[in-house]
């Protein structure tokens, strides 16, 4: 019972293992593409679960202690926090770690070469388009897969919805025109 708190490997080795696995997984996910970030389907979820199991032994080594688990978890959180903060300070680093945004729909048409390259199906992109106010690709000026993995949609101007501010502006302008016409008649 007393071994529960005793590290099974030196702390430096534990830290090195954790940082190395973090770096390796970050590289693999970067090479796999943004599609994995855009939406996890059943297959992607299976891969993520298996990845966590696969790298577990590399992280813990011969150490099954609670202390070792906390050290590993703390290192993962700190390393991730540092990487995120460093990457977000530089557009170049963002492009290196996350890639550039990619057009999936342009002027109402799917960009099939990019869909294939990113491993996305038209149906998945159409779902994202509908969630952001489009009835289909014909309503879209451009839809991109962002560096972070989300799909961002810009509707064609004629497809954009008016909000209360837009309506208030139109009503105010109509009132001004009505007053102007009334003055000209008088």
PDB file of C-alpha atoms in Angstrom:
ATOM      1  CA  UNK A   1       0.000   0.000   0.000  1.00  0.00           C
ATOM      2  CA  UNK A   2       2.859   2.409   0.693  1.00  0.00           C
ATOM      3  CA  UNK A   3       4.109   1.984  -2.918  1.00  0.00           C
ATOM      4  CA  UNK A   4       1.014   3.810  -4.165  1.00  0.00           C
ATOM      5  CA  UNK A   5       2.742   7.161  -3.610  1.00  0.00           C
ATOM      6  CA  UNK A   6       6.309   6.143  -4.540  1.00  0.00           C
ATOM      7  CA  UNK A   7       7.421   6.996  -8.074  1.00  0.00           C
ATOM      8  CA  UNK A   8       8.417   3.885 -10.035  1.00  0.00           C
ATOM      9  CA  UNK A   9      10.760   5.884 -12.281  1.00  0.00           C
ATOM     10  CA  UNK A  10      12.821   9.016 -11.684  1.00  0.00           C
ATOM     11  CA  UNK A  11      10.774  12.225 -11.967  1.00  0.00           C
ATOM     12  CA  UNK A  12      12.978  13.496 -14.828  1.00  0.00           C
ATOM     13  CA  UNK A  13      12.245  10.334 -16.839  1.00  0.00           C
ATOM     14  CA  UNK A  14       8.527  10.715 -16.140  1.00  0.00           C
ATOM     15  CA  UNK A  15       8.614  14.312 -17.392  1.00  0.00           C
ATOM     16  CA  UNK A  16      10.687  13.401 -20.468  1.00  0.00           C
ATOM     17  CA  UNK A  17       8.350  10.526 -21.370  1.00  0.00           C
ATOM     18  CA  UNK A  18       5.292  12.758 -21.069  1.00  0.00           C
ATOM     19  CA  UNK A  19       6.768  15.595 -23.135  1.00  0.00           C
ATOM     20  CA  UNK A  20       7.975  13.169 -25.816  1.00  0.00           C
ATOM     21  CA  UNK A  21       4.579  11.463 -26.124  1.00  0.00           C
ATOM     22  CA  UNK A  22       2.810  14.836 -26.212  1.00  0.00           C
ATOM     23  CA  UNK A  23       5.108  16.030 -29.016  1.00  0.00           C
ATOM     24  CA  UNK A  24       4.751  12.804 -30.958  1.00  0.00           C
ATOM     25  CA  UNK A  25       0.959  12.806 -30.751  1.00  0.00           C
ATOM     26  CA  UNK A  26       0.785  16.499 -31.686  1.00  0.00           C
ATOM     27  CA  UNK A  27       2.885  15.763 -34.783  1.00  0.00           C
ATOM     28  CA  UNK A  28       0.770  12.737 -35.743  1.00  0.00           C
ATOM     29  CA  UNK A  29      -2.480  14.679 -35.373  1.00  0.00           C
ATOM     30  CA  UNK A  30      -1.029  17.549 -37.427  1.00  0.00           C
ATOM     31  CA  UNK A  31      -0.068  15.134 -40.192  1.00  0.00           C
ATOM     32  CA  UNK A  32      -3.503  13.485 -40.038  1.00  0.00           C
ATOM     33  CA  UNK A  33      -5.137  16.796 -40.950  1.00  0.00           C
ATOM     34  CA  UNK A  34      -7.792  19.163 -39.678  1.00  0.00           C
ATOM     35  CA  UNK A  35     -10.700  16.867 -40.440  1.00  0.00           C
ATOM     36  CA  UNK A  36     -10.108  15.102 -37.149  1.00  0.00           C
ATOM     37  CA  UNK A  37     -10.643  18.395 -35.354  1.00  0.00           C
ATOM     38  CA  UNK A  38     -13.624  19.517 -37.397  1.00  0.00           C
ATOM     39  CA  UNK A  39     -15.883  16.697 -36.282  1.00  0.00           C
ATOM     40  CA  UNK A  40     -15.188  13.401 -34.607  1.00  0.00           C
ATOM     41  CA  UNK A  41     -17.137  10.605 -36.251  1.00  0.00           C
ATOM     42  CA  UNK A  42     -17.341   7.087 -34.814  1.00  0.00           C
ATOM     43  CA  UNK A  43     -14.118   5.995 -36.492  1.00  0.00           C
ATOM     44  CA  UNK A  44     -12.212   9.034 -35.225  1.00  0.00           C
ATOM     45  CA  UNK A  45     -13.475   8.407 -31.686  1.00  0.00           C
ATOM     46  CA  UNK A  46     -12.241   4.805 -31.857  1.00  0.00           C
ATOM     47  CA  UNK A  47      -8.812   6.047 -32.980  1.00  0.00           C
ATOM     48  CA  UNK A  48      -8.640   8.593 -30.138  1.00  0.00           C
ATOM     49  CA  UNK A  49      -9.584   5.969 -27.564  1.00  0.00           C
ATOM     50  CA  UNK A  50      -7.062   3.480 -28.945  1.00  0.00           C
ATOM     51  CA  UNK A  51      -4.368   6.160 -29.133  1.00  0.00           C
ATOM     52  CA  UNK A  52      -4.797   6.919 -25.451  1.00  0.00           C
ATOM     53  CA  UNK A  53      -4.479   3.247 -24.597  1.00  0.00           C
ATOM     54  CA  UNK A  54      -1.546   2.763 -26.978  1.00  0.00           C
ATOM     55  CA  UNK A  55       0.551   5.579 -25.513  1.00  0.00           C
ATOM     56  CA  UNK A  56      -0.316   4.843 -21.890  1.00  0.00           C
ATOM     57  CA  UNK A  57       2.653   2.547 -21.306  1.00  0.00           C
ATOM     58  CA  UNK A  58       5.014   5.030 -22.930  1.00  0.00           C
ATOM     59  CA  UNK A  59       3.779   7.673 -20.503  1.00  0.00           C
ATOM     60  CA  UNK A  60       3.841   5.655 -17.316  1.00  0.00           C
ATOM     61  CA  UNK A  61       6.623   3.177 -18.011  1.00  0.00           C
ATOM     62  CA  UNK A  62       7.018   0.813 -15.056  1.00  0.00           C
ATOM     63  CA  UNK A  63       5.367   3.405 -12.766  1.00  0.00           C
ATOM     64  CA  UNK A  64       1.836   2.750 -11.534  1.00  0.00           C
ATOM     65  CA  UNK A  65       1.965   5.139  -8.590  1.00  0.00           C
ATOM     66  CA  UNK A  66      -0.602   7.819  -7.873  1.00  0.00           C
ATOM     67  CA  UNK A  67       2.239  10.328  -7.597  1.00  0.00           C
ATOM     68  CA  UNK A  68       3.451   9.343 -11.058  1.00  0.00           C
ATOM     69  CA  UNK A  69      -0.056   9.818 -12.455  1.00  0.00           C
ATOM     70  CA  UNK A  70      -0.249  13.304 -10.963  1.00  0.00           C
ATOM     71  CA  UNK A  71       3.220  14.190 -12.245  1.00  0.00           C
ATOM     72  CA  UNK A  72       2.309  13.004 -15.753  1.00  0.00           C
ATOM     73  CA  UNK A  73      -1.038  14.816 -15.721  1.00  0.00           C
ATOM     74  CA  UNK A  74       0.561  18.024 -14.450  1.00  0.00           C
ATOM     75  CA  UNK A  75       3.265  17.878 -17.123  1.00  0.00           C
ATOM     76  CA  UNK A  76       0.644  17.350 -19.863  1.00  0.00           C
ATOM     77  CA  UNK A  77      -1.423  20.315 -18.675  1.00  0.00           C
ATOM     78  CA  UNK A  78       1.618  22.603 -18.320  1.00  0.00           C
ATOM     79  CA  UNK A  79       3.172  21.609 -21.657  1.00  0.00           C
ATOM     80  CA  UNK A  80      -0.141  22.047 -23.461  1.00  0.00           C
ATOM     81  CA  UNK A  81      -0.693  25.433 -21.826  1.00  0.00           C
ATOM     82  CA  UNK A  82       2.783  26.628 -22.807  1.00  0.00           C
ATOM     83  CA  UNK A  83       2.453  25.340 -26.395  1.00  0.00           C
ATOM     84  CA  UNK A  84      -0.973  26.961 -26.859  1.00  0.00           C
ATOM     85  CA  UNK A  85       0.264  30.305 -25.540  1.00  0.00           C
ATOM     86  CA  UNK A  86       3.423  30.245 -27.663  1.00  0.00           C
ATOM     87  CA  UNK A  87       1.628  29.178 -30.818  1.00  0.00           C
ATOM     88  CA  UNK A  88      -1.055  31.848 -30.438  1.00  0.00           C
ATOM     89  CA  UNK A  89       1.573  34.602 -30.352  1.00  0.00           C
ATOM     90  CA  UNK A  90       2.690  33.999 -33.910  1.00  0.00           C
ATOM     91  CA  UNK A  91       0.702  33.564 -37.126  1.00  0.00           C
ATOM     92  CA  UNK A  92       3.645  31.619 -38.500  1.00  0.00           C
ATOM     93  CA  UNK A  93       3.547  29.180 -35.566  1.00  0.00           C
ATOM     94  CA  UNK A  94      -0.221  28.760 -35.989  1.00  0.00           C
ATOM     95  CA  UNK A  95       0.302  27.861 -39.653  1.00  0.00           C
ATOM     96  CA  UNK A  96       3.112  25.461 -38.716  1.00  0.00           C
ATOM     97  CA  UNK A  97       1.160  23.638 -36.010  1.00  0.00           C
ATOM     98  CA  UNK A  98      -2.379  23.924 -37.370  1.00  0.00           C
ATOM     99  CA  UNK A  99      -2.000  24.669 -41.076  1.00  0.00           C
ATOM    100  CA  UNK A 100      -3.813  27.240 -43.206  1.00  0.00           C
ATOM    101  CA  UNK A 101      -7.526  27.575 -43.719  1.00  0.00           C
ATOM    102  CA  UNK A 102      -8.859  25.780 -46.763  1.00  0.00           C
ATOM    103  CA  UNK A 103     -11.830  26.716 -48.979  1.00  0.00           C
ATOM    104  CA  UNK A 104     -14.443  23.947 -49.064  1.00  0.00           C
ATOM    105  CA  UNK A 105     -17.166  25.910 -50.883  1.00  0.00           C
ATOM    106  CA  UNK A 106     -16.478  28.824 -53.210  1.00  0.00           C
ATOM    107  CA  UNK A 107     -19.193  30.885 -54.942  1.00  0.00           C
ATOM    108  CA  UNK A 108     -21.890  28.291 -54.283  1.00  0.00           C
ATOM    109  CA  UNK A 109     -19.820  25.312 -55.520  1.00  0.00           C
ATOM    110  CA  UNK A 110     -18.039  22.607 -53.548  1.00  0.00           C
ATOM    111  CA  UNK A 111     -14.272  22.547 -53.970  1.00  0.00           C
ATOM    112  CA  UNK A 112     -14.090  18.789 -54.459  1.00  0.00           C
ATOM    113  CA  UNK A 113     -10.296  18.591 -54.592  1.00  0.00           C
ATOM    114  CA  UNK A 114     -10.078  20.131 -51.103  1.00  0.00           C
ATOM    115  CA  UNK A 115     -12.902  17.965 -49.758  1.00  0.00           C
ATOM    116  CA  UNK A 116     -10.986  14.869 -50.879  1.00  0.00           C
ATOM    117  CA  UNK A 117      -7.674  16.226 -49.578  1.00  0.00           C
ATOM    118  CA  UNK A 118      -9.195  16.971 -46.160  1.00  0.00           C
ATOM    119  CA  UNK A 119     -11.110  13.670 -46.029  1.00  0.00           C
ATOM    120  CA  UNK A 120     -14.500  15.396 -45.742  1.00  0.00           C
ATOM    121  CA  UNK A 121     -17.794  14.307 -47.244  1.00  0.00           C
ATOM    122  CA  UNK A 122     -20.188  16.732 -48.913  1.00  0.00           C
ATOM    123  CA  UNK A 123     -22.912  15.640 -46.487  1.00  0.00           C
ATOM    124  CA  UNK A 124     -20.792  16.650 -43.479  1.00  0.00           C
ATOM    125  CA  UNK A 125     -20.050  20.054 -44.976  1.00  0.00           C
ATOM    126  CA  UNK A 126     -23.730  20.561 -45.896  1.00  0.00           C
ATOM    127  CA  UNK A 127     -24.657  19.889 -42.270  1.00  0.00           C
ATOM    128  CA  UNK A 128     -22.240  22.612 -41.167  1.00  0.00           C
ATOM    129  CA  UNK A 129     -23.631  24.978 -43.810  1.00  0.00           C
ATOM    130  CA  UNK A 130     -27.201  24.438 -42.594  1.00  0.00           C
ATOM    131  CA  UNK A 131     -26.144  24.940 -38.988  1.00  0.00           C
ATOM    132  CA  UNK A 132     -24.827  28.364 -39.997  1.00  0.00           C
ATOM    133  CA  UNK A 133     -27.883  29.551 -41.920  1.00  0.00           C
ATOM    134  CA  UNK A 134     -27.445  28.255 -45.466  1.00  0.00           C
ATOM    135  CA  UNK A 135     -29.949  25.986 -47.187  1.00  0.00           C
ATOM    136  CA  UNK A 136     -27.135  24.508 -49.254  1.00  0.00           C
ATOM    137  CA  UNK A 137     -23.882  25.401 -51.016  1.00  0.00           C
ATOM    138  CA  UNK A 138     -25.722  27.675 -53.476  1.00  0.00           C
ATOM    139  CA  UNK A 139     -26.367  30.127 -50.575  1.00  0.00           C
ATOM    140  CA  UNK A 140     -22.671  30.321 -49.699  1.00  0.00           C
ATOM    141  CA  UNK A 141     -20.120  32.848 -50.887  1.00  0.00           C
ATOM    142  CA  UNK A 142     -17.357  30.878 -49.178  1.00  0.00           C
ATOM    143  CA  UNK A 143     -17.000  28.177 -46.550  1.00  0.00           C
ATOM    144  CA  UNK A 144     -13.587  27.364 -45.152  1.00  0.00           C
ATOM    145  CA  UNK A 145     -12.095  24.764 -42.892  1.00  0.00           C
ATOM    146  CA  UNK A 146     -10.196  26.916 -40.417  1.00  0.00           C
ATOM    147  CA  UNK A 147      -6.761  26.118 -39.065  1.00  0.00           C
ATOM    148  CA  UNK A 148      -8.426  25.101 -35.798  1.00  0.00           C
ATOM    149  CA  UNK A 149     -10.691  22.604 -37.543  1.00  0.00           C
ATOM    150  CA  UNK A 150     -14.051  24.405 -37.554  1.00  0.00           C
ATOM    151  CA  UNK A 151     -16.029  25.168 -40.693  1.00  0.00           C
ATOM    152  CA  UNK A 152     -16.691  28.893 -41.129  1.00  0.00           C
ATOM    153  CA  UNK A 153     -19.441  30.004 -43.521  1.00  0.00           C
ATOM    154  CA  UNK A 154     -19.926  33.363 -45.269  1.00  0.00           C
ATOM    155  CA  UNK A 155     -23.355  33.574 -46.858  1.00  0.00           C
ATOM    156  CA  UNK A 156     -23.986  35.415 -50.093  1.00  0.00           C
ATOM    157  CA  UNK A 157     -25.267  38.916 -49.255  1.00  0.00           C
ATOM    158  CA  UNK A 158     -28.757  38.166 -50.594  1.00  0.00           C
ATOM    159  CA  UNK A 159     -28.987  35.117 -48.307  1.00  0.00           C
ATOM    160  CA  UNK A 160     -28.030  36.912 -45.102  1.00  0.00           C
ATOM    161  CA  UNK A 161     -30.780  37.440 -42.566  1.00  0.00           C
ATOM    162  CA  UNK A 162     -31.724  40.902 -41.386  1.00  0.00           C
ATOM    163  CA  UNK A 163     -31.512  41.580 -37.668  1.00  0.00           C
ATOM    164  CA  UNK A 164     -33.484  44.079 -35.576  1.00  0.00           C
ATOM    165  CA  UNK A 165     -30.804  46.707 -36.084  1.00  0.00           C
ATOM    166  CA  UNK A 166     -31.067  46.338 -39.862  1.00  0.00           C
ATOM    167  CA  UNK A 167     -34.858  46.666 -39.742  1.00  0.00           C
ATOM    168  CA  UNK A 168     -34.634  49.693 -37.415  1.00  0.00           C
ATOM    169  CA  UNK A 169     -32.201  51.375 -39.811  1.00  0.00           C
ATOM    170  CA  UNK A 170     -34.531  50.761 -42.755  1.00  0.00           C
ATOM    171  CA  UNK A 171     -37.549  52.072 -40.832  1.00  0.00           C
ATOM    172  CA  UNK A 172     -35.622  55.182 -39.751  1.00  0.00           C
ATOM    173  CA  UNK A 173     -34.555  55.813 -43.348  1.00  0.00           C
ATOM    174  CA  UNK A 174     -38.147  55.345 -44.567  1.00  0.00           C
ATOM    175  CA  UNK A 175     -39.327  57.857 -41.962  1.00  0.00           C
ATOM    176  CA  UNK A 176     -36.689  60.330 -43.186  1.00  0.00           C
ATOM    177  CA  UNK A 177     -37.750  59.827 -46.813  1.00  0.00           C
ATOM    178  CA  UNK A 178     -41.428  60.189 -45.894  1.00  0.00           C
ATOM    179  CA  UNK A 179     -40.680  63.466 -44.064  1.00  0.00           C
ATOM    180  CA  UNK A 180     -38.667  64.715 -47.058  1.00  0.00           C
ATOM    181  CA  UNK A 181     -41.512  63.876 -49.462  1.00  0.00           C
ATOM    182  CA  UNK A 182     -44.024  65.587 -47.171  1.00  0.00           C
ATOM    183  CA  UNK A 183     -41.897  68.771 -47.149  1.00  0.00           C
ATOM    184  CA  UNK A 184     -41.548  68.756 -50.916  1.00  0.00           C
ATOM    185  CA  UNK A 185     -45.347  68.442 -51.343  1.00  0.00           C
ATOM    186  CA  UNK A 186     -45.982  71.333 -48.994  1.00  0.00           C
TER     187      UNK A 186
END
